[in-house]
Amino acid sequence: MADNKRNRPIGIFDSGVGGLTVMAEVIRHLPNENIVYFGDVGRCPYGGRSKETIIQFARQDIKFLLEHNVKYIIAACNSVSAVALETVKNEFDIEILGVISPGAKAAINYSKNGRVGIIGTVATIGSNSYAKEIQRLNNDIKVFSLACPLFVPLAEEGYMDKEATKLIAHDYLKTLIDVDIDTLVLGCTHYPLLKNVIAEVMGDKVKLVDSAEETALELTQVLDNNGLRKEETEEVIHKLYVSDVPDNFSDLVHKFLGSRINNITRVDITRY
Ligand code: DGL
């Protein structure tokens, strides 16, 4: 039978469970699509690693997804999108959408005063990718970037409403409050989980941009423009592959995806 491209799964990869926030948005906007997710849980976090290492890991993640005959790939990890995407995009014969460009476009649309903040991992902020993309699209926008590395473990530990998280958020974000931004991009897969705390600290005049949601919206558009939406008649399958399964894993998946998933398989990513 001829392989009908539109019915192939969407491939999503991330350094770990964080990209499940992107998968959750993809499921919300494209509930009929099959998804194969790879989370490099065993080698997470990527955000403090060198560019060379992140590129090498991203190559392996993509090779793994290609084995699953995916029709489109999302690099859900901001750190990968920021430092590796430009390089790996040219090495594979498949469209790969990162999370930087959708987040950057949304920030430009939302900002009224032309002052935008970006928060992310050390790798993402160090690459300056969001700032470059925003200024490539609109050179009048002033961008203020800030690494908030403690937000990743806080989200994974479920410290959403704790006083400690508020204190850390205040400490990190005060420099952004001082520069009068009206838009703040959550440039890391984990930060949507801390949205309430970040919103409280930044105040209601600052619009938060969720790169995960913006990416799902862009994917929807791309699939529609290319006639690549899956046929409704087919059943929907979501598969989760990971390079390690820690003890608390199903709780972690629930936290980031917002639902449980039984279809979890461990893979040796170093083979790719
Ligand atoms: N997924 C990463 C990101 O969005 C956060 C976790 C990590 O550092 O690997 O940048």
PDB file of C-alpha atoms and ligand atoms in Angstrom:
ATOM      1  CA  MET A   1       0.000   0.000   0.000  1.00  0.00           C
ATOM      2  CA  ALA A   2       1.298   3.454  -0.841  1.00  0.00           C
ATOM      3  CA  ASP A   3       2.588   5.345   2.195  1.00  0.00           C
ATOM      4  CA  ASN A   4       0.219   8.261   2.735  1.00  0.00           C
ATOM      5  CA  LYS A   5       2.497  10.961   4.139  1.00  0.00           C
ATOM      6  CA  ARG A   6      -0.311  12.820   5.898  1.00  0.00           C
ATOM      7  CA  ASN A   7      -1.029   9.819   8.133  1.00  0.00           C
ATOM      8  CA  ARG A   8       2.533   9.520   9.394  1.00  0.00           C
ATOM      9  CA  PRO A   9       3.225  10.683  12.969  1.00  0.00           C
ATOM     10  CA  ILE A  10       4.654  14.029  14.021  1.00  0.00           C
ATOM     11  CA  GLY A  11       8.048  13.596  15.699  1.00  0.00           C
ATOM     12  CA  ILE A  12       8.838  15.721  18.752  1.00  0.00           C
ATOM     13  CA  PHE A  13      12.105  15.634  20.648  1.00  0.00           C
ATOM     14  CA  ASP A  14      13.509  17.299  23.724  1.00  0.00           C
ATOM     15  CA  SER A  15      16.324  16.941  26.231  1.00  0.00           C
ATOM     16  CA  GLY A  16      13.853  15.281  28.615  1.00  0.00           C
ATOM     17  CA  VAL A  17      10.301  15.668  29.833  1.00  0.00           C
ATOM     18  CA  GLY A  18      10.123  19.452  29.359  1.00  0.00           C
ATOM     19  CA  GLY A  19       9.111  19.100  25.705  1.00  0.00           C
ATOM     20  CA  LEU A  20       5.930  17.435  26.877  1.00  0.00           C
ATOM     21  CA  THR A  21       4.635  20.996  27.386  1.00  0.00           C
ATOM     22  CA  VAL A  22       5.029  21.361  23.611  1.00  0.00           C
ATOM     23  CA  MET A  23       3.436  17.953  23.020  1.00  0.00           C
ATOM     24  CA  ALA A  24       0.494  18.985  25.242  1.00  0.00           C
ATOM     25  CA  GLU A  25      -0.068  22.069  23.064  1.00  0.00           C
ATOM     26  CA  VAL A  26       0.237  20.013  19.880  1.00  0.00           C
ATOM     27  CA  ILE A  27      -2.388  17.573  21.229  1.00  0.00           C
ATOM     28  CA  ARG A  28      -4.633  20.522  22.185  1.00  0.00           C
ATOM     29  CA  HIS A  29      -4.438  22.110  18.737  1.00  0.00           C
ATOM     30  CA  LEU A  30      -4.097  18.920  16.655  1.00  0.00           C
ATOM     31  CA  PRO A  31      -5.965  16.222  18.617  1.00  0.00           C
ATOM     32  CA  ASN A  32      -6.210  13.924  15.621  1.00  0.00           C
ATOM     33  CA  GLU A  33      -2.451  13.628  14.967  1.00  0.00           C
ATOM     34  CA  ASN A  34      -0.257  10.664  15.849  1.00  0.00           C
ATOM     35  CA  ILE A  35       2.829  11.698  17.819  1.00  0.00           C
ATOM     36  CA  VAL A  36       6.159  10.019  18.516  1.00  0.00           C
ATOM     37  CA  TYR A  37       8.018  11.824  21.311  1.00  0.00           C
ATOM     38  CA  PHE A  38      11.632  11.255  22.222  1.00  0.00           C
ATOM     39  CA  GLY A  39      12.913  12.649  25.539  1.00  0.00           C
ATOM     40  CA  ASP A  40      16.621  12.339  26.253  1.00  0.00           C
ATOM     41  CA  VAL A  41      15.942  11.939  29.977  1.00  0.00           C
ATOM     42  CA  GLY A  42      19.221  10.088  30.548  1.00  0.00           C
ATOM     43  CA  ARG A  43      21.320  13.019  29.276  1.00  0.00           C
ATOM     44  CA  CYS A  44      19.134  15.897  30.508  1.00  0.00           C
ATOM     45  CA  PRO A  45      19.750  18.809  30.999  1.00  0.00           C
ATOM     46  CA  TYR A  46      21.149  20.074  27.689  1.00  0.00           C
ATOM     47  CA  GLY A  47      20.917  23.727  28.722  1.00  0.00           C
ATOM     48  CA  GLY A  48      24.299  23.971  30.425  1.00  0.00           C
ATOM     49  CA  ARG A  49      26.237  21.993  27.770  1.00  0.00           C
ATOM     50  CA  SER A  50      28.510  23.138  24.949  1.00  0.00           C
ATOM     51  CA  LYS A  51      27.214  23.860  21.457  1.00  0.00           C
ATOM     52  CA  GLU A  52      29.122  20.859  20.015  1.00  0.00           C
ATOM     53  CA  THR A  53      27.539  18.446  22.483  1.00  0.00           C
ATOM     54  CA  ILE A  54      24.026  19.798  21.958  1.00  0.00           C
ATOM     55  CA  ILE A  55      24.461  19.494  18.166  1.00  0.00           C
ATOM     56  CA  GLN A  56      25.662  15.889  18.514  1.00  0.00           C
ATOM     57  CA  PHE A  57      22.769  14.963  20.824  1.00  0.00           C
ATOM     58  CA  ALA A  58      20.250  16.648  18.503  1.00  0.00           C
ATOM     59  CA  ARG A  59      21.576  14.612  15.539  1.00  0.00           C
ATOM     60  CA  GLN A  60      20.993  11.376  17.446  1.00  0.00           C
ATOM     61  CA  ASP A  61      17.504  12.450  18.547  1.00  0.00           C
ATOM     62  CA  ILE A  62      16.556  13.262  14.949  1.00  0.00           C
ATOM     63  CA  LYS A  63      17.985   9.993  13.592  1.00  0.00           C
ATOM     64  CA  PHE A  64      15.895   8.111  16.128  1.00  0.00           C
ATOM     65  CA  LEU A  65      12.690   9.902  15.098  1.00  0.00           C
ATOM     66  CA  LEU A  66      13.409   9.307  11.400  1.00  0.00           C
ATOM     67  CA  GLU A  67      13.261   5.575  12.092  1.00  0.00           C
ATOM     68  CA  HIS A  68       9.630   6.129  13.001  1.00  0.00           C
ATOM     69  CA  ASN A  69       8.759   7.470   9.571  1.00  0.00           C
ATOM     70  CA  VAL A  70       7.672  10.861  10.943  1.00  0.00           C
ATOM     71  CA  LYS A  71       6.273  13.461   8.533  1.00  0.00           C
ATOM     72  CA  TYR A  72       7.544  16.508  10.407  1.00  0.00           C
ATOM     73  CA  ILE A  73       9.855  17.113  13.367  1.00  0.00           C
ATOM     74  CA  ILE A  74       9.575  19.638  16.181  1.00  0.00           C
ATOM     75  CA  ALA A  75      12.699  20.450  18.152  1.00  0.00           C
ATOM     76  CA  ALA A  76      10.762  21.197  21.345  1.00  0.00           C
ATOM     77  CA  CYS A  77      13.909  22.004  23.299  1.00  0.00           C
ATOM     78  CA  ASN A  78      14.745  25.720  23.318  1.00  0.00           C
ATOM     79  CA  SER A  79      18.426  24.962  23.899  1.00  0.00           C
ATOM     80  CA  VAL A  80      18.531  22.731  20.789  1.00  0.00           C
ATOM     81  CA  SER A  81      16.510  25.232  18.754  1.00  0.00           C
ATOM     82  CA  ALA A  82      18.855  28.009  19.842  1.00  0.00           C
ATOM     83  CA  VAL A  83      22.268  26.465  19.291  1.00  0.00           C
ATOM     84  CA  ALA A  84      21.885  23.393  17.037  1.00  0.00           C
ATOM     85  CA  LEU A  85      18.940  23.806  14.700  1.00  0.00           C
ATOM     86  CA  GLU A  86      20.667  25.876  12.045  1.00  0.00           C
ATOM     87  CA  THR A  87      23.368  23.203  11.717  1.00  0.00           C
ATOM     88  CA  VAL A  88      21.272  20.021  11.870  1.00  0.00           C
ATOM     89  CA  LYS A  89      18.450  21.332   9.664  1.00  0.00           C
ATOM     90  CA  ASN A  90      20.722  21.087   6.634  1.00  0.00           C
ATOM     91  CA  GLU A  91      21.849  17.548   7.421  1.00  0.00           C
ATOM     92  CA  PHE A  92      18.469  15.786   7.158  1.00  0.00           C
ATOM     93  CA  ASP A  93      15.863  15.457   4.461  1.00  0.00           C
ATOM     94  CA  ILE A  94      12.923  16.464   6.661  1.00  0.00           C
ATOM     95  CA  GLU A  95      11.350  19.727   7.811  1.00  0.00           C
ATOM     96  CA  ILE A  96      12.317  20.576  11.386  1.00  0.00           C
ATOM     97  CA  LEU A  97      10.505  23.329  13.258  1.00  0.00           C
ATOM     98  CA  GLY A  98      12.173  24.842  16.308  1.00  0.00           C
ATOM     99  CA  VAL A  99      10.509  26.815  19.081  1.00  0.00           C
ATOM    100  CA  ILE A 100      12.517  30.055  18.735  1.00  0.00           C
ATOM    101  CA  SER A 101      10.985  31.461  15.591  1.00  0.00           C
ATOM    102  CA  PRO A 102       7.305  30.991  16.648  1.00  0.00           C
ATOM    103  CA  GLY A 103       8.074  32.542  20.062  1.00  0.00           C
ATOM    104  CA  ALA A 104       9.956  35.445  18.495  1.00  0.00           C
ATOM    105  CA  LYS A 105       7.154  36.212  16.011  1.00  0.00           C
ATOM    106  CA  ALA A 106       4.533  36.143  18.760  1.00  0.00           C
ATOM    107  CA  ALA A 107       6.581  38.501  20.944  1.00  0.00           C
ATOM    108  CA  ILE A 108       6.798  41.024  18.107  1.00  0.00           C
ATOM    109  CA  ASN A 109       3.038  40.829  17.599  1.00  0.00           C
ATOM    110  CA  TYR A 110       2.211  41.289  21.273  1.00  0.00           C
ATOM    111  CA  SER A 111       4.647  44.037  22.201  1.00  0.00           C
ATOM    112  CA  LYS A 112       3.242  47.557  22.085  1.00  0.00           C
ATOM    113  CA  ASN A 113       6.210  49.429  23.556  1.00  0.00           C
ATOM    114  CA  GLY A 114       8.872  47.523  21.588  1.00  0.00           C
ATOM    115  CA  ARG A 115      10.619  46.227  24.711  1.00  0.00           C
ATOM    116  CA  VAL A 116      10.724  42.437  24.974  1.00  0.00           C
ATOM    117  CA  GLY A 117      12.285  40.174  27.598  1.00  0.00           C
ATOM    118  CA  ILE A 118      13.544  36.626  26.982  1.00  0.00           C
ATOM    119  CA  ILE A 119      14.216  34.064  29.700  1.00  0.00           C
ATOM    120  CA  GLY A 120      15.794  30.654  29.097  1.00  0.00           C
ATOM    121  CA  THR A 121      18.660  28.310  29.900  1.00  0.00           C
ATOM    122  CA  VAL A 122      22.301  29.388  29.846  1.00  0.00           C
ATOM    123  CA  ALA A 123      22.690  27.810  26.356  1.00  0.00           C
ATOM    124  CA  THR A 124      19.631  29.542  24.926  1.00  0.00           C
ATOM    125  CA  ILE A 125      20.442  32.958  26.353  1.00  0.00           C
ATOM    126  CA  GLY A 126      24.163  32.635  25.552  1.00  0.00           C
ATOM    127  CA  SER A 127      23.334  31.936  21.886  1.00  0.00           C
ATOM    128  CA  ASN A 128      21.317  35.167  21.639  1.00  0.00           C
ATOM    129  CA  SER A 129      19.036  33.319  19.200  1.00  0.00           C
ATOM    130  CA  TYR A 130      15.763  34.877  20.304  1.00  0.00           C
ATOM    131  CA  ALA A 131      17.223  38.378  20.182  1.00  0.00           C
ATOM    132  CA  LYS A 132      18.722  37.752  16.724  1.00  0.00           C
ATOM    133  CA  GLU A 133      15.453  36.347  15.361  1.00  0.00           C
ATOM    134  CA  ILE A 134      13.378  39.195  16.813  1.00  0.00           C
ATOM    135  CA  GLN A 135      15.743  41.830  15.467  1.00  0.00           C
ATOM    136  CA  ARG A 136      15.949  40.113  12.077  1.00  0.00           C
ATOM    137  CA  LEU A 137      12.166  40.488  11.835  1.00  0.00           C
ATOM    138  CA  ASN A 138      11.920  43.913  13.456  1.00  0.00           C
ATOM    139  CA  ASN A 139      15.049  45.867  14.144  1.00  0.00           C
ATOM    140  CA  ASP A 140      13.214  48.452  16.258  1.00  0.00           C
ATOM    141  CA  ILE A 141      12.495  46.011  19.081  1.00  0.00           C
ATOM    142  CA  LYS A 142      14.765  46.208  22.090  1.00  0.00           C
ATOM    143  CA  VAL A 143      15.472  42.785  23.605  1.00  0.00           C
ATOM    144  CA  PHE A 144      16.542  42.037  27.196  1.00  0.00           C
ATOM    145  CA  SER A 145      17.735  38.454  27.779  1.00  0.00           C
ATOM    146  CA  LEU A 146      18.191  36.628  31.052  1.00  0.00           C
ATOM    147  CA  ALA A 147      19.213  33.063  31.970  1.00  0.00           C
ATOM    148  CA  CYS A 148      17.160  31.528  34.814  1.00  0.00           C
ATOM    149  CA  PRO A 149      18.786  28.082  35.236  1.00  0.00           C
ATOM    150  CA  LEU A 150      17.153  27.297  38.604  1.00  0.00           C
ATOM    151  CA  PHE A 151      13.687  27.336  37.030  1.00  0.00           C
ATOM    152  CA  VAL A 152      14.322  23.921  35.399  1.00  0.00           C
ATOM    153  CA  PRO A 153      14.869  21.918  38.623  1.00  0.00           C
ATOM    154  CA  LEU A 154      12.130  23.904  40.392  1.00  0.00           C
ATOM    155  CA  ALA A 155       9.606  22.896  37.708  1.00  0.00           C
ATOM    156  CA  GLU A 156      10.753  19.263  37.775  1.00  0.00           C
ATOM    157  CA  GLU A 157      10.443  19.183  41.563  1.00  0.00           C
ATOM    158  CA  GLY A 158       6.891  20.510  41.330  1.00  0.00           C
ATOM    159  CA  TYR A 159       7.787  23.752  43.150  1.00  0.00           C
ATOM    160  CA  MET A 160       5.091  25.719  41.313  1.00  0.00           C
ATOM    161  CA  ASP A 161       3.503  27.549  44.264  1.00  0.00           C
ATOM    162  CA  LYS A 162       6.296  27.512  46.841  1.00  0.00           C
ATOM    163  CA  GLU A 163       7.591  30.593  48.586  1.00  0.00           C
ATOM    164  CA  ALA A 164      11.157  29.624  47.589  1.00  0.00           C
ATOM    165  CA  THR A 165      10.178  29.740  43.920  1.00  0.00           C
ATOM    166  CA  LYS A 166       8.668  33.210  44.349  1.00  0.00           C
ATOM    167  CA  LEU A 167      11.848  34.454  46.022  1.00  0.00           C
ATOM    168  CA  ILE A 168      14.062  33.037  43.274  1.00  0.00           C
ATOM    169  CA  ALA A 169      11.743  34.374  40.569  1.00  0.00           C
ATOM    170  CA  HIS A 170      11.857  37.845  42.184  1.00  0.00           C
ATOM    171  CA  ASP A 171      15.603  37.739  42.372  1.00  0.00           C
ATOM    172  CA  TYR A 172      16.050  36.672  38.739  1.00  0.00           C
ATOM    173  CA  LEU A 173      13.341  38.831  37.213  1.00  0.00           C
ATOM    174  CA  LYS A 174      13.909  42.149  39.008  1.00  0.00           C
ATOM    175  CA  THR A 175      16.343  43.256  36.312  1.00  0.00           C
ATOM    176  CA  LEU A 176      13.618  42.750  33.699  1.00  0.00           C
ATOM    177  CA  ILE A 177      11.063  44.686  35.748  1.00  0.00           C
ATOM    178  CA  ASP A 178      13.494  47.606  35.916  1.00  0.00           C
ATOM    179  CA  VAL A 179      13.770  47.893  32.113  1.00  0.00           C
ATOM    180  CA  ASP A 180      10.041  48.309  31.468  1.00  0.00           C
ATOM    181  CA  ILE A 181       9.346  45.367  29.142  1.00  0.00           C
ATOM    182  CA  ASP A 182       5.712  44.735  28.167  1.00  0.00           C
ATOM    183  CA  THR A 183       6.268  41.199  26.787  1.00  0.00           C
ATOM    184  CA  LEU A 184       8.233  38.275  28.193  1.00  0.00           C
ATOM    185  CA  VAL A 185       9.034  35.109  26.226  1.00  0.00           C
ATOM    186  CA  LEU A 186       9.146  31.893  28.257  1.00  0.00           C
ATOM    187  CA  GLY A 187      12.092  30.550  26.257  1.00  0.00           C
ATOM    188  CA  CYS A 188      12.402  27.153  27.927  1.00  0.00           C
ATOM    189  CA  THR A 189      10.224  24.050  27.862  1.00  0.00           C
ATOM    190  CA  HIS A 190       9.884  24.064  31.666  1.00  0.00           C
ATOM    191  CA  TYR A 191       8.825  27.652  32.210  1.00  0.00           C
ATOM    192  CA  PRO A 192       5.120  27.285  31.286  1.00  0.00           C
ATOM    193  CA  LEU A 193       4.816  25.286  34.522  1.00  0.00           C
ATOM    194  CA  LEU A 194       5.968  28.354  36.455  1.00  0.00           C
ATOM    195  CA  LYS A 195       3.713  30.730  34.527  1.00  0.00           C
ATOM    196  CA  ASN A 196       1.664  31.776  37.573  1.00  0.00           C
ATOM    197  CA  VAL A 197       4.693  32.708  39.657  1.00  0.00           C
ATOM    198  CA  ILE A 198       6.362  34.503  36.744  1.00  0.00           C
ATOM    199  CA  ALA A 199       3.128  36.392  35.979  1.00  0.00           C
ATOM    200  CA  GLU A 200       2.746  37.403  39.623  1.00  0.00           C
ATOM    201  CA  VAL A 201       6.312  38.712  39.788  1.00  0.00           C
ATOM    202  CA  MET A 202       6.172  40.548  36.448  1.00  0.00           C
ATOM    203  CA  GLY A 203       2.734  42.093  37.082  1.00  0.00           C
ATOM    204  CA  ASP A 204      -0.300  42.232  34.825  1.00  0.00           C
ATOM    205  CA  LYS A 205       1.166  44.781  32.407  1.00  0.00           C
ATOM    206  CA  VAL A 206       3.581  42.167  31.050  1.00  0.00           C
ATOM    207  CA  LYS A 207       2.256  39.669  28.509  1.00  0.00           C
ATOM    208  CA  LEU A 208       3.834  36.203  28.785  1.00  0.00           C
ATOM    209  CA  VAL A 209       4.556  34.409  25.509  1.00  0.00           C
ATOM    210  CA  ASP A 210       4.458  30.633  25.677  1.00  0.00           C
ATOM    211  CA  SER A 211       6.774  29.289  22.947  1.00  0.00           C
ATOM    212  CA  ALA A 212       5.141  25.865  23.280  1.00  0.00           C
ATOM    213  CA  GLU A 213       1.726  27.153  22.297  1.00  0.00           C
ATOM    214  CA  GLU A 214       3.070  29.404  19.530  1.00  0.00           C
ATOM    215  CA  THR A 215       4.954  26.430  18.056  1.00  0.00           C
ATOM    216  CA  ALA A 216       1.820  24.256  18.053  1.00  0.00           C
ATOM    217  CA  LEU A 217      -0.059  27.057  16.278  1.00  0.00           C
ATOM    218  CA  GLU A 218       2.664  27.355  13.649  1.00  0.00           C
ATOM    219  CA  LEU A 219       2.716  23.578  13.133  1.00  0.00           C
ATOM    220  CA  THR A 220      -1.065  23.623  12.606  1.00  0.00           C
ATOM    221  CA  GLN A 221      -0.621  26.261   9.918  1.00  0.00           C
ATOM    222  CA  VAL A 222       2.219  24.366   8.219  1.00  0.00           C
ATOM    223  CA  LEU A 223       0.260  21.105   8.128  1.00  0.00           C
ATOM    224  CA  ASP A 224      -2.793  22.897   6.725  1.00  0.00           C
ATOM    225  CA  ASN A 225      -0.790  24.754   4.088  1.00  0.00           C
ATOM    226  CA  ASN A 226       0.788  21.507   2.900  1.00  0.00           C
ATOM    227  CA  GLY A 227      -2.270  19.233   3.086  1.00  0.00           C
ATOM    228  CA  LEU A 228      -0.526  17.187   5.767  1.00  0.00           C
ATOM    229  CA  ARG A 229      -3.254  16.835   8.403  1.00  0.00           C
ATOM    230  CA  LYS A 230      -3.950  13.218   9.250  1.00  0.00           C
ATOM    231  CA  GLU A 231      -7.183  11.656   8.013  1.00  0.00           C
ATOM    232  CA  GLU A 232      -9.830  11.623  10.743  1.00  0.00           C
ATOM    233  CA  THR A 233     -10.742   8.003  10.105  1.00  0.00           C
ATOM    234  CA  GLU A 234      -7.471   6.661  11.478  1.00  0.00           C
ATOM    235  CA  GLU A 235      -7.092   5.979  15.234  1.00  0.00           C
ATOM    236  CA  VAL A 236      -4.819   8.326  17.231  1.00  0.00           C
ATOM    237  CA  ILE A 237      -1.616   6.931  18.758  1.00  0.00           C
ATOM    238  CA  HIS A 238       0.811   8.771  21.079  1.00  0.00           C
ATOM    239  CA  LYS A 239       4.126   7.044  21.792  1.00  0.00           C
ATOM    240  CA  LEU A 240       6.742   8.132  24.266  1.00  0.00           C
ATOM    241  CA  TYR A 241      10.395   7.044  23.983  1.00  0.00           C
ATOM    242  CA  VAL A 242      13.025   8.001  26.536  1.00  0.00           C
ATOM    243  CA  SER A 243      16.709   7.300  27.098  1.00  0.00           C
ATOM    244  CA  ASP A 244      16.132   6.600  30.795  1.00  0.00           C
ATOM    245  CA  VAL A 245      13.174   5.958  33.084  1.00  0.00           C
ATOM    246  CA  PRO A 246      13.776   7.442  36.548  1.00  0.00           C
ATOM    247  CA  ASP A 247      11.700   6.209  39.514  1.00  0.00           C
ATOM    248  CA  ASN A 248       9.292   9.140  39.606  1.00  0.00           C
ATOM    249  CA  PHE A 249       8.888   9.139  35.857  1.00  0.00           C
ATOM    250  CA  SER A 250       5.147   8.704  35.438  1.00  0.00           C
ATOM    251  CA  ASP A 251       4.521  11.578  37.901  1.00  0.00           C
ATOM    252  CA  LEU A 252       6.909  13.745  35.950  1.00  0.00           C
ATOM    253  CA  VAL A 253       5.150  12.913  32.689  1.00  0.00           C
ATOM    254  CA  HIS A 254       1.812  13.761  34.270  1.00  0.00           C
ATOM    255  CA  LYS A 255       3.170  17.094  35.520  1.00  0.00           C
ATOM    256  CA  PHE A 256       4.454  18.190  32.113  1.00  0.00           C
ATOM    257  CA  LEU A 257       1.908  16.581  29.778  1.00  0.00           C
ATOM    258  CA  GLY A 258      -1.132  17.119  31.966  1.00  0.00           C
ATOM    259  CA  SER A 259      -2.236  13.514  31.383  1.00  0.00           C
ATOM    260  CA  ARG A 260      -0.894   9.992  31.772  1.00  0.00           C
ATOM    261  CA  ILE A 261       0.594   7.969  28.946  1.00  0.00           C
ATOM    262  CA  ASN A 262       1.158   4.209  29.079  1.00  0.00           C
ATOM    263  CA  ASN A 263       3.034   3.762  25.884  1.00  0.00           C
ATOM    264  CA  ILE A 264       6.581   4.440  27.240  1.00  0.00           C
ATOM    265  CA  THR A 265       9.648   2.669  25.830  1.00  0.00           C
ATOM    266  CA  ARG A 266      13.285   3.003  26.825  1.00  0.00           C
ATOM    267  CA  VAL A 267      15.842   3.301  23.983  1.00  0.00           C
ATOM    268  CA  ASP A 268      19.617   3.381  23.770  1.00  0.00           C
ATOM    269  CA  ILE A 269      20.096   6.749  22.051  1.00  0.00           C
ATOM    270  CA  THR A 270      23.878   6.306  21.825  1.00  0.00           C
ATOM    271  CA  ARG A 271      23.276   3.753  19.026  1.00  0.00           C
ATOM    272  CA  TYR A 272      22.138   6.542  16.703  1.00  0.00           C
TER     273      TYR A 272
HETATM  274  N1  DGL B   1      14.462  21.548  27.328  1.00  0.00           N
HETATM  275  C1  DGL B   1      15.399  22.544  27.777  1.00  0.00           C
HETATM  276  C2  DGL B   1      15.102  23.869  27.094  1.00  0.00           C
HETATM  277  O1  DGL B   1      14.003  24.142  26.684  1.00  0.00           O
HETATM  278  C3  DGL B   1      15.374  22.715  29.279  1.00  0.00           C
HETATM  279  C4  DGL B   1      16.031  21.575  30.026  1.00  0.00           C
HETATM  280  C5  DGL B   1      17.465  21.396  29.624  1.00  0.00           C
HETATM  281  O2  DGL B   1      18.307  22.254  29.964  1.00  0.00           O
HETATM  282  O3  DGL B   1      17.733  20.415  28.954  1.00  0.00           O
HETATM  283  O4  DGL B   1      15.990  24.663  26.944  1.00  0.00           O
END
